[in-house]
Coordinates of C-alpha atoms and ligand atoms in Angstrom, one line a residue:
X48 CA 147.0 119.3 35.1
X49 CA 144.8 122.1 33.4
X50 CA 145.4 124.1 35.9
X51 CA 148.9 123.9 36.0
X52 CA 149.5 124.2 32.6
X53 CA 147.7 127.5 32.9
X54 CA 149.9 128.6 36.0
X55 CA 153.1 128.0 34.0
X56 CA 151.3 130.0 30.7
X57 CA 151.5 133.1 33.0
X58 CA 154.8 132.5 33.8
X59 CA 156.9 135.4 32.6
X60 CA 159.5 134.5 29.6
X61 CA 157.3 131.7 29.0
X62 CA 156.0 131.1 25.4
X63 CA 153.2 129.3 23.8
X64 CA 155.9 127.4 21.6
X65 CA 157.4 126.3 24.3
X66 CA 154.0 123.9 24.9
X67 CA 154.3 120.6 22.2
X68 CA 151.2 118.8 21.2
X69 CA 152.6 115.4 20.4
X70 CA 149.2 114.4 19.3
X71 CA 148.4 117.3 16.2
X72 CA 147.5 115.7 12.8
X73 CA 149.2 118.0 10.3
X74 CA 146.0 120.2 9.4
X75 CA 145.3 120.8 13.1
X76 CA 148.8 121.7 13.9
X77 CA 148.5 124.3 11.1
X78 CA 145.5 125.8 11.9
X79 CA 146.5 126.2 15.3
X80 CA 149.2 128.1 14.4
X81 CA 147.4 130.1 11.9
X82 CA 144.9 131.0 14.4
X83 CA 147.8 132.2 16.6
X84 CA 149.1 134.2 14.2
X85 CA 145.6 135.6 13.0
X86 CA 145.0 137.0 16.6
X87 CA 148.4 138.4 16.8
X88 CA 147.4 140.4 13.9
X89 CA 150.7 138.4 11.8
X90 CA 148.6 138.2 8.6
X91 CA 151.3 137.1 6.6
X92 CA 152.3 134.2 8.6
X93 CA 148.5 133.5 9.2
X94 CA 147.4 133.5 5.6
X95 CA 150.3 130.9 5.0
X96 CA 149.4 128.7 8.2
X97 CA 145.9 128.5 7.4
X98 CA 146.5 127.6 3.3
X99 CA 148.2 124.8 4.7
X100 CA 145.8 124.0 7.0
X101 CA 142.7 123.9 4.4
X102 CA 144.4 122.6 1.8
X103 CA 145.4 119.1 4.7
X104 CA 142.1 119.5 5.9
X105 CA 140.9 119.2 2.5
X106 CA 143.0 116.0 1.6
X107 CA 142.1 114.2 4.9
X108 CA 138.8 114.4 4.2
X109 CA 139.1 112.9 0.7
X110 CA 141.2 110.1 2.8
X111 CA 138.1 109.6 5.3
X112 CA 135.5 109.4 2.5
X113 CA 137.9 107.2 0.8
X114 CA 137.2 104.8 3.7
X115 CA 133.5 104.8 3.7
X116 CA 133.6 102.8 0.7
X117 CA 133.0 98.9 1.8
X118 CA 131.0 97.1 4.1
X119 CA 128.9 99.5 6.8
X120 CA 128.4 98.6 10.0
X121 CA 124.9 100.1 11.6
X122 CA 124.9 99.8 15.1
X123 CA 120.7 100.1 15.3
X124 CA 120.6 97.3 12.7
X125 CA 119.1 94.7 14.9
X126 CA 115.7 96.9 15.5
X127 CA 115.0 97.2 11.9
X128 CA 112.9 96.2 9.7
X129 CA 114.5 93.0 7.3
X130 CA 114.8 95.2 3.9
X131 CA 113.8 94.5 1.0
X132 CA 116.4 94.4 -2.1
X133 CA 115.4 98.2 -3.3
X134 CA 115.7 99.1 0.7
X135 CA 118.7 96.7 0.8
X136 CA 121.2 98.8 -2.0
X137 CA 119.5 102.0 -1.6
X138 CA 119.3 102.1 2.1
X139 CA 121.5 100.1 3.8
X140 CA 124.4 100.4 1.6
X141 CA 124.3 103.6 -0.5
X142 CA 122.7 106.2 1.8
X143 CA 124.8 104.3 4.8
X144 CA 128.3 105.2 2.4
X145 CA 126.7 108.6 2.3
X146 CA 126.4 109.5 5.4
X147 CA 129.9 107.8 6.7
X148 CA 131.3 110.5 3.8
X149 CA 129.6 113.0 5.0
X150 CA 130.4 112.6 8.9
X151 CA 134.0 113.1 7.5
X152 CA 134.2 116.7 8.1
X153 CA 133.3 116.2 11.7
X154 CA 136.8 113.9 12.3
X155 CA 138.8 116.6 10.9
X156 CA 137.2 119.0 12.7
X157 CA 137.8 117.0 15.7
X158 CA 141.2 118.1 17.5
X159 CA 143.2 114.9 18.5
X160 CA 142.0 113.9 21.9
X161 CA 138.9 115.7 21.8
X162 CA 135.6 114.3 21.3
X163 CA 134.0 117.3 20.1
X164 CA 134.0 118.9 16.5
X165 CA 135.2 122.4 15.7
X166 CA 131.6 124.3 14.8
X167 CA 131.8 125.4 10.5
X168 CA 135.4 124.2 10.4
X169 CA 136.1 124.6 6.3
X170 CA 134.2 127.9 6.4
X171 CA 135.3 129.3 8.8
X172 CA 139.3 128.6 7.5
X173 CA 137.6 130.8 4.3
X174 CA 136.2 133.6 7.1
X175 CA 139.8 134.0 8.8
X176 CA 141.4 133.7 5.2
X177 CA 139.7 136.5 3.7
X178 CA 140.0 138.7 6.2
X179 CA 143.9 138.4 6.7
X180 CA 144.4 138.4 3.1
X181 CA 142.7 142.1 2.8
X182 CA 145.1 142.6 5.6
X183 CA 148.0 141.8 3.5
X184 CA 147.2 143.7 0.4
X185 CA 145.8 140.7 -1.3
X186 CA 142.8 141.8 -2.5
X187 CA 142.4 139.1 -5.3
X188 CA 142.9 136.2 -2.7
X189 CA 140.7 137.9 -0.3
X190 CA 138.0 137.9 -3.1
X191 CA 138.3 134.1 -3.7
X192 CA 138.1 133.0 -0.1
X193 CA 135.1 135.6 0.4
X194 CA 133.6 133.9 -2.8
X195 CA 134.5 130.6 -1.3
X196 CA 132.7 130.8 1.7
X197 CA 129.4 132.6 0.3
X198 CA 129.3 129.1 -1.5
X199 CA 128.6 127.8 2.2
X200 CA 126.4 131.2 3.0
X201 CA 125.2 132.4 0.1
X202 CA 123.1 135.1 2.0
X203 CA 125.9 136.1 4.2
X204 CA 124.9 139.8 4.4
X205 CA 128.5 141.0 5.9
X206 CA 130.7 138.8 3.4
X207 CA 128.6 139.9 0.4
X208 CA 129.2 143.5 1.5
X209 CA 133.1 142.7 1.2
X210 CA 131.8 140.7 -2.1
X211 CA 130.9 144.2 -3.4
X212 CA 134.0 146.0 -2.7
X213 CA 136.2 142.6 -3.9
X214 CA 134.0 142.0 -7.1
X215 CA 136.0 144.2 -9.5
X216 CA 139.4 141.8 -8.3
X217 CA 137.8 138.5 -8.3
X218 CA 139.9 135.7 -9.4
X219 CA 138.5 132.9 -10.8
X220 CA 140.3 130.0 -8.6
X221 CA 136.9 128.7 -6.3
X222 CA 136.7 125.5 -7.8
X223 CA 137.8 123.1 -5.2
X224 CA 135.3 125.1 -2.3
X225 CA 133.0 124.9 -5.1
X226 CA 133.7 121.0 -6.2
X227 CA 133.4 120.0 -2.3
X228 CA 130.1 122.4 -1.6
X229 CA 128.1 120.9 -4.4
X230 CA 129.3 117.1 -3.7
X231 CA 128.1 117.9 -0.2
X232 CA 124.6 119.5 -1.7
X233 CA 124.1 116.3 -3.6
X234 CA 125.1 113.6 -0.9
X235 CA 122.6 115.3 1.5
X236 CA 119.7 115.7 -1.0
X237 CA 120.1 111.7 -1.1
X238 CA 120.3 111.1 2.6
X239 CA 117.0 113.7 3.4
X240 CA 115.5 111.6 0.9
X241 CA 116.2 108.7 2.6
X242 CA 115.5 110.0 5.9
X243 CA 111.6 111.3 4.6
X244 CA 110.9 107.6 2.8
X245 CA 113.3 104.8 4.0
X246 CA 113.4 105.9 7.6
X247 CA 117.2 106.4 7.6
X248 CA 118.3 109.4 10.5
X249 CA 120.9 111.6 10.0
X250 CA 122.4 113.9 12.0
X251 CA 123.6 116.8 9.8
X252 CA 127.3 118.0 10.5
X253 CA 127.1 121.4 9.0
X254 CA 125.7 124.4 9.8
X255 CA 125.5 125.8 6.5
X256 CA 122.8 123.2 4.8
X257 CA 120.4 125.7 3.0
X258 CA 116.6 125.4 4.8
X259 CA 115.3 124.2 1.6
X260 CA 117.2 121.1 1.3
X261 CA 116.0 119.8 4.8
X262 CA 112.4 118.5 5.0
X263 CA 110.4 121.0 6.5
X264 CA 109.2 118.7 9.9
X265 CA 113.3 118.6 10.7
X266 CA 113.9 122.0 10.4
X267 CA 113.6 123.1 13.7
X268 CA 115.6 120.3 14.9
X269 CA 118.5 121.7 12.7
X270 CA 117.8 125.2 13.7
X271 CA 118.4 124.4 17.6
X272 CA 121.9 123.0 17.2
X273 CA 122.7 126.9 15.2
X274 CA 124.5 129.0 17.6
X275 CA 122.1 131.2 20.0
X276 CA 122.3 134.8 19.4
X277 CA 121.4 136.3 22.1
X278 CA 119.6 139.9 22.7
X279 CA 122.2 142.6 23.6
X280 CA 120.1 145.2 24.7
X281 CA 119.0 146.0 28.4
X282 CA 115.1 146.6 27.8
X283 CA 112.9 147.3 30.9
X284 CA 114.5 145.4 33.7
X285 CA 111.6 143.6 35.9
X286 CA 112.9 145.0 39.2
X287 CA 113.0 148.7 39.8
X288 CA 116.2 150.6 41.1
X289 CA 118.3 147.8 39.5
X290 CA 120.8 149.2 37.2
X291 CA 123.0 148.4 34.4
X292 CA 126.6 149.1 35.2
X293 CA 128.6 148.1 32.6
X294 CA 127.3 146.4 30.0
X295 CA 129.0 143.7 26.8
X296 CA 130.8 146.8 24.8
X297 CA 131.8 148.5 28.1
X298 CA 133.0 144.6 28.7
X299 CA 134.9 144.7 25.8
X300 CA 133.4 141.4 25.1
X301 CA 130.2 139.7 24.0
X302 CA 127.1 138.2 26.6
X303 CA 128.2 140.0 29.6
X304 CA 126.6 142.1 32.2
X305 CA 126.8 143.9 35.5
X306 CA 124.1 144.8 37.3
X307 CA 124.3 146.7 41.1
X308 CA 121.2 147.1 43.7
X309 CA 120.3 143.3 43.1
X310 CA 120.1 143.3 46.8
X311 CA 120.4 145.8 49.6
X312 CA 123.0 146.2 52.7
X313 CA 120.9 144.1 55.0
X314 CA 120.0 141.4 52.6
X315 CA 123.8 140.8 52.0
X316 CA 123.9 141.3 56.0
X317 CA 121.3 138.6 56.3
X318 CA 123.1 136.3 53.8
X319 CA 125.8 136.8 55.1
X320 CA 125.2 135.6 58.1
X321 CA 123.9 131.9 56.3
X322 CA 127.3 131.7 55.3
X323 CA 128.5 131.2 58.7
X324 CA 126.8 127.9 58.4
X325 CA 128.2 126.8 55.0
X326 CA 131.4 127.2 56.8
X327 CA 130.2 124.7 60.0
X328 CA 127.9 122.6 58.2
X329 CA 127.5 123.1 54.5
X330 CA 128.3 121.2 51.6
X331 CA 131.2 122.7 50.3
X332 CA 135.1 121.7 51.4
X333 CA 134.2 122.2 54.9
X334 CA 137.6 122.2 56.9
X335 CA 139.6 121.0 53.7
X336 CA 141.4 123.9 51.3
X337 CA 139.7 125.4 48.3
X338 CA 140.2 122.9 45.2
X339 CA 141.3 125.7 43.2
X340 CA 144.1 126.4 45.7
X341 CA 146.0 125.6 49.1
X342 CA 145.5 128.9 50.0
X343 CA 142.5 129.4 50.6
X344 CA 139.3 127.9 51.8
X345 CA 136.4 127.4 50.4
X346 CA 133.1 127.0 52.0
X347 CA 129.5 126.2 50.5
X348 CA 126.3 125.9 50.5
X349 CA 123.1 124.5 48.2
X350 CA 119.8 125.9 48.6
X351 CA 118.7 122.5 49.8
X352 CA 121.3 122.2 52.3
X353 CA 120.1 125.6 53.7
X354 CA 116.3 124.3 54.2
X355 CA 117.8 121.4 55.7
X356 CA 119.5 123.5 58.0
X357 CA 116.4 125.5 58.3
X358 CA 114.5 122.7 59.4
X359 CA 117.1 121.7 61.9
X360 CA 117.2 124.6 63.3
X361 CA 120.5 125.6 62.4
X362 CA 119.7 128.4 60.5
X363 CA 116.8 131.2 59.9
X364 CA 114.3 130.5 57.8
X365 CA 114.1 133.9 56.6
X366 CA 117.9 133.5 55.4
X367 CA 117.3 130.2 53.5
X368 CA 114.4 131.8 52.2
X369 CA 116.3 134.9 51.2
X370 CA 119.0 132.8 49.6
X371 CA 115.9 131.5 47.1
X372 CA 114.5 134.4 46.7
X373 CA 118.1 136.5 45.7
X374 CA 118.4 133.5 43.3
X375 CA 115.0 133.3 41.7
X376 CA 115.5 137.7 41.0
X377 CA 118.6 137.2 39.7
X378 CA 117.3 134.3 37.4
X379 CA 114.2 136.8 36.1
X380 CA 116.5 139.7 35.6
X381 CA 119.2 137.1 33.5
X382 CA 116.0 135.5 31.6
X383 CA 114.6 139.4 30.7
X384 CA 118.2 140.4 29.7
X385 CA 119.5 137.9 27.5
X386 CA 116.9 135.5 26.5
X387 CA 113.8 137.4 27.0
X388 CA 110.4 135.2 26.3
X389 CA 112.9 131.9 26.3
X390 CA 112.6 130.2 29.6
X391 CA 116.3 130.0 31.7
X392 CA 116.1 126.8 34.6
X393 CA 118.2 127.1 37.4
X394 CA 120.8 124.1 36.2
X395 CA 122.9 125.0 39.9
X396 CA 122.9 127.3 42.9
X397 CA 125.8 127.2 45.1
X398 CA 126.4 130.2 48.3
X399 CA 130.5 130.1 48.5
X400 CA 133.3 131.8 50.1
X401 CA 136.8 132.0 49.7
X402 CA 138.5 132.7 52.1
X403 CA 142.1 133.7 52.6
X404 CA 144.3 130.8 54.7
X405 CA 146.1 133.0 57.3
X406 CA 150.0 133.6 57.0
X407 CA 150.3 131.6 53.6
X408 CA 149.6 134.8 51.6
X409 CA 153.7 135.6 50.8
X410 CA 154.6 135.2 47.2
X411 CA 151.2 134.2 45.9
X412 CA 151.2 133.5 42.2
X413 CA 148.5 131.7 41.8
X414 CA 144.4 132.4 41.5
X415 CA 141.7 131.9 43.2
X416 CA 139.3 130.1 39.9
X417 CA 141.7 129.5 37.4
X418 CA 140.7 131.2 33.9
X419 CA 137.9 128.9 32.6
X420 CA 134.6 129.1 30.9
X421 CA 131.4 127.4 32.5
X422 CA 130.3 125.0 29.7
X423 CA 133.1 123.8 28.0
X424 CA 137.2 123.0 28.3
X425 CA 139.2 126.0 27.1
X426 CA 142.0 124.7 25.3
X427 CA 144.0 128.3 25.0
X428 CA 146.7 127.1 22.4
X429 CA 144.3 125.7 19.9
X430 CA 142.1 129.2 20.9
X431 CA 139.2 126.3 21.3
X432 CA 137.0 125.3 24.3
X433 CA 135.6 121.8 23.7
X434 CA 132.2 121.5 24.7
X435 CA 132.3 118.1 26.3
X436 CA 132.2 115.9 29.4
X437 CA 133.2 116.8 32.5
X438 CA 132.6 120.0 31.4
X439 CA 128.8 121.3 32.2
X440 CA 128.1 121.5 28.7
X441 CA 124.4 121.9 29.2
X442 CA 125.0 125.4 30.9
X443 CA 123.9 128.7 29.1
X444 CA 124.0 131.8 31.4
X445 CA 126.3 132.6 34.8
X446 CA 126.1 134.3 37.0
X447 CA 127.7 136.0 40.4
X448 CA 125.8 137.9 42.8
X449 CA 128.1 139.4 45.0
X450 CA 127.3 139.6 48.9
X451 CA 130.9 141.8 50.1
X452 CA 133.5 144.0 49.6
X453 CA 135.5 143.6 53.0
X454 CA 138.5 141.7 51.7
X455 CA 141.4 141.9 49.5
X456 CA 141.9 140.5 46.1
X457 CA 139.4 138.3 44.5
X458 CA 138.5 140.7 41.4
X459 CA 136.4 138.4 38.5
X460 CA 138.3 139.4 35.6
X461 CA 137.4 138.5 31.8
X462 CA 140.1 137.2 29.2
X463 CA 140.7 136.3 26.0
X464 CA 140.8 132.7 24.7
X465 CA 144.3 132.3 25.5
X466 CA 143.3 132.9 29.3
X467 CA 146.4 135.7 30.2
X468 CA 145.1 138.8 27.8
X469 CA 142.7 140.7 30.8
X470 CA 139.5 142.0 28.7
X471 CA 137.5 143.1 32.1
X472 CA 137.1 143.5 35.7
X473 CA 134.3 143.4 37.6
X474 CA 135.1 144.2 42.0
X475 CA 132.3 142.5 43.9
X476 CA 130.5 144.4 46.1
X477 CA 127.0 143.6 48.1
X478 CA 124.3 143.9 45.5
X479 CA 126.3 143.3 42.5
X480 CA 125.2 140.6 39.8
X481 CA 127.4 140.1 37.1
X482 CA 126.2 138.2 34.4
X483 CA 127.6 136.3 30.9
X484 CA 126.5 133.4 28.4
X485 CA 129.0 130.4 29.7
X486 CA 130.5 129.4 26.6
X487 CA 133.9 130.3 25.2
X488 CA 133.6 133.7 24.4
X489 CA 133.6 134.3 28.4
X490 CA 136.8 132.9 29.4
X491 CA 137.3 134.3 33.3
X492 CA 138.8 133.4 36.5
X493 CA 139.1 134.7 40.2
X494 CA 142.2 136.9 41.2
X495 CA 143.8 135.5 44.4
X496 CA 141.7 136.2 47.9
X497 CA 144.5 137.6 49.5
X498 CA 142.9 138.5 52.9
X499 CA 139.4 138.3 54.3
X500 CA 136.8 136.0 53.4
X501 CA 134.5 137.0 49.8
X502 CA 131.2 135.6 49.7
X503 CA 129.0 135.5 46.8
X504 CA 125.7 133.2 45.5
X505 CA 127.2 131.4 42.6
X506 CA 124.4 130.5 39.5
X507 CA 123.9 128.9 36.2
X508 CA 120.9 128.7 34.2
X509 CA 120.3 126.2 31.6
X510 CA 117.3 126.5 28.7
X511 CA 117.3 122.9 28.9
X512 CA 114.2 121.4 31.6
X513 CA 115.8 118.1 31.3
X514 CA 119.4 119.3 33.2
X515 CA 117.1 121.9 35.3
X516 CA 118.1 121.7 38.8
X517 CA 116.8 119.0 40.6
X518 CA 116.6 120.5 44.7
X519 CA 114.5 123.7 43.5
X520 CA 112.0 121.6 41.4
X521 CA 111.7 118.8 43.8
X522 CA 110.8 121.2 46.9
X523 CA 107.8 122.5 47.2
X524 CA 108.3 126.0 48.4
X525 CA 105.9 128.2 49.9
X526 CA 104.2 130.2 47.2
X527 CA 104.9 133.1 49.7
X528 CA 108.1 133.1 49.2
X529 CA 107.5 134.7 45.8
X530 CA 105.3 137.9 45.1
X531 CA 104.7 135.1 41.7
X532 CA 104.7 131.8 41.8
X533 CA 106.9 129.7 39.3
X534 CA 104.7 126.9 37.5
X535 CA 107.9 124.8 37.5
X536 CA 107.3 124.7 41.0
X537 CA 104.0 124.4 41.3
X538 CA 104.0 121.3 39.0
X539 CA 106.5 119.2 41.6
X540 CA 104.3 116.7 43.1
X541 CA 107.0 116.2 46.0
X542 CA 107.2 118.7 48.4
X543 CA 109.1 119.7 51.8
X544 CA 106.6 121.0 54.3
X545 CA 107.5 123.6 57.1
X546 CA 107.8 121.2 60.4
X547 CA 104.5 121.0 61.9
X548 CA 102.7 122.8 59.3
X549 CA 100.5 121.3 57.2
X550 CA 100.5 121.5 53.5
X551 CA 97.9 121.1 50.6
X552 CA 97.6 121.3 47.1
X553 CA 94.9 122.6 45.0
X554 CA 94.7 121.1 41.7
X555 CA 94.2 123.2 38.9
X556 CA 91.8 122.8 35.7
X557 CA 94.4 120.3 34.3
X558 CA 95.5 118.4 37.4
X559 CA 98.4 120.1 37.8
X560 CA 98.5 121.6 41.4
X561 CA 98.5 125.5 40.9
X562 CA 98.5 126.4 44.3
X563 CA 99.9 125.7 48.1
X564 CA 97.6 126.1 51.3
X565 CA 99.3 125.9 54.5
X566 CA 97.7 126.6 57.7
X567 CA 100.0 128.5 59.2
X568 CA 102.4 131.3 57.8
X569 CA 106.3 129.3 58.1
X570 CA 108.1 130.4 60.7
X571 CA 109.9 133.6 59.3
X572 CA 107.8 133.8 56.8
Ligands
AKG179 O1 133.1 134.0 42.1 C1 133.4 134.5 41.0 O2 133.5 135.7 40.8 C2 133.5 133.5 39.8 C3 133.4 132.1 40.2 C4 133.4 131.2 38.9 O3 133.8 131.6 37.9 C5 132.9 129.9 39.0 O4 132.6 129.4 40.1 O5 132.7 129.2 37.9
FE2_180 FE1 133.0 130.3 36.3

């Protein structure tokens, strides 16, 4: 349905008012709007859309807190301790009233229908505010709302710059912000008291709660839900004669890369020809359609599927080994980019191909991969993208490498949140990587493959070990295979040997088996 809503988006003469959420709450409906208007550069229209929209925001919340008075009901009740009566008032009912109040702002944050919360979702009304008041002329108003939201960041080097130019027009009007920021201040000195000495947990819903307010052994905790900012700059790549094509600012966007001589001619040649078998026996759509579109076909293939084949004989195993290898560079050269000294785990590996169904090609309007990002649901009208199930939420990085150029159509192209403004443009080619965190800022699809087949080795990386990807850490691959072995690997205790080769393991000082014997070299190896 997504993906028809989208197709009828591009439509020509077709307008985003002519979509209606029967489901918006008043502020929501508002701050959609506003938000339309903001990126439209319609100040005027914005500043009034988003008033709206903080000032309902602001009086459901007083309606939700409103509701926290009364009886609590606490779920892990049953596993604790029988209070005493000082436990009894201050715990279980006071601090349990606090924390219902202060889990308010994440229900109005929360669009209707979504389970997820809109990140900072008071300051960031003050962010947009401010700026498209200074837009308007308003420098007085501007002033307030930039006052208003250094109340959430009072170090916020960028608004107290604006603070600066502002300060001679400042209005004195911040009172509500400032009533609802201290009230929140106070309610969560109580609960991190409660948290260090009763044993309460709380899970804090803002991203603004000063460091000092948080006991220092859950600071970290706190500090991994703050969004990552990533390293823009190239540094020394790992691999020589690999170069940086285009990089975010030539993007025109944020987290994105292109990198060409990942691999050469006859490594695409080689994987190239592994694709053959994803199209006989891999684990993609096999002889059904692409699920993205009836006109074309998609084929597949996971790195375990290719040993498989390798050990059936279907397939080289110099191509399945290739196939790990191309993924394991492309994972390095991704890790040393963007999150350098912060380990990326493969999360999923996939080899595909699209290829064009003959004679169905007339009068295509469709796309290959509808306009999506990789972790989340883009949700263009509300300019959101809820990160949430059945999206891969625990993804962090993508990436393409490309294996061909020998067909038509099938350009990755970049957009902006509302999926039909193009930002970028990236034509595959053998040897080219392109790369991009997976979150909302990287909305992209596929244009349509309108002849030819286009092959490519699909990847995500994940900093999360628990969602790393289960086939690579369960084999045991030859250390060979890599000119360094990857501990992750080493420390799988299951393993699949070569046929009739025999395996062993050497443990290391700690147990852990740091190295692979095999008697004889696999074959291609
Ligand atoms: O093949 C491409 O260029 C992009 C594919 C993609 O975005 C995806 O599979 O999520
Ligand atoms: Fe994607």
């Amino acid at each position: 349905m997504r993906e028809d809503i989208e197709k009828y988006r591009r439509m020509s003469g077709v307008k985003s008012d002519s979509f209606q959420d029967l489901e918006a709450t008043p502020h929501w409906e508002a701050y959609e709007t506003g938000v339309q208007h903001y990126d439209a550069d319609e100040y005027l229209q914005a500043v009034a859309r988003l008033e709206e929209s903080l000032s309902e925001a602001l009086s459901a919340l007083e309606e939700c807190r409103a509701l926290c008075e009364g009886p609590q009901e606490d779920e892990d009740e049953e596993e604790k301790m029988q209070p005493g009566l000082y436990e009894a008032i201050a715990g279980t009912h006071y601090i349990q009233v606090l924390k219902c109040r202060q889990q308010c702002v994440l229900e109005i944050a929360t669009k209707p229908g979504r389970i997820s919360a809109t990140e900072d979702f008071i300051p960031s009304h003050l962010d947009l505010l401010q700026f498209a008041y200074s837009q308007v002329g308003n420098q007085t108003l501007a002033a307030e709302c930039a006052a208003s939201y250094l109340l959430f960041y009072p170090t916020d080097e960028p608004m107290l710059e604006k603070m600066k130019q502002y300060r001679t027009e400042l209005g004195e009007d911040v009172a509500s912000i400032e009533h609802y920021v201290q009230r929140s201040l106070m309610e969560k000195k109580l609960i991190y008291y409660a948290v260090e000495h009763l044993g309460e947990t709380f899970n804090d819903p803002d991203l603004w709660t000063p460091d000092e307010l948080i006991p220092e052994n859950l600071r970290e905790k706190h500090s991994l839900l703050m969004p990552l900012c990533a390293c823009f700059s190239a540094g020394a790549l790992p691999f020589e004669g690999i170069a940086v094509t285009m990089d975010s600012q030539q993007m025109n966007g944020s987290q994105r890369v292109v990198f060409d001589r990942v691999l050469t001619e006859s490594e695409c040649k080689d994987l190239l020809r592994l694709t053959k078998a994803a199209g006989e026996a891999g684990d993609g759509y096999r002889a059904r359609r692409s699920p993205h579109t009836p006109h074309e076909r998609f084929e597949g293939l996971t790195v375990l599927k290719a040993v498989q084949l390798a050990q059936n004989g279907d397939v080289e195993w110099r191509d399945a080994k290739l196939l790990l290898q191309a993924s394991e560079k492309s994972r390095k050269i991704i890790e040393s980019y963007f999150t350098p000294g912060k380990k990326l785990h493969f999360s999923f590996t996939h080899l595909v191909c699209r290829r064009a169904v003959d004679g169905e090609q007339e009068g295509r309007m469709d796309l290959s991969h509808p306009v999506h990002a990789d972790n989340c649901l883009l949700d263009p009208e509300g300019q959101e993208c809820w990160k949430e199930p059945p999206a891969y939420v625990y993804r962090d990085y993508s990436a393409i490498l490309y294996l061909n150029d020998d067909f038509q159509g099938g350009g990755l192209f970049f957009t902006e949140m509302d999926t039909v403004t193009v930002t970028a443009e990236v034509h595959p080619k053998c040897g080219r990587l392109v790369a991009f965190s997976s979150g909302k800022e990287n909305p992209h699809g596929v244009w349509a493959v309108r002849r030819g087949r286009r092959c490519a080795i699909a990847l995500w990386y994940t900093h999360s070990a628990e969602h790393a990807e289960q086939v690579k850490e369960r084999v045991w691959w030859p250390c060979h295979w890599f000119s360094l072995c990857r501990p992750s690997l080493e420390a799988s205790s299951l393993f699949l040997p070569c046929p009739g080769h025999e395996w062993r393991a050497v443990p290391g000082k700690t147990g852990i088996p740091v190295t692979v014997r095999y008697s004889k070299p696999c074959p291609g190896g």
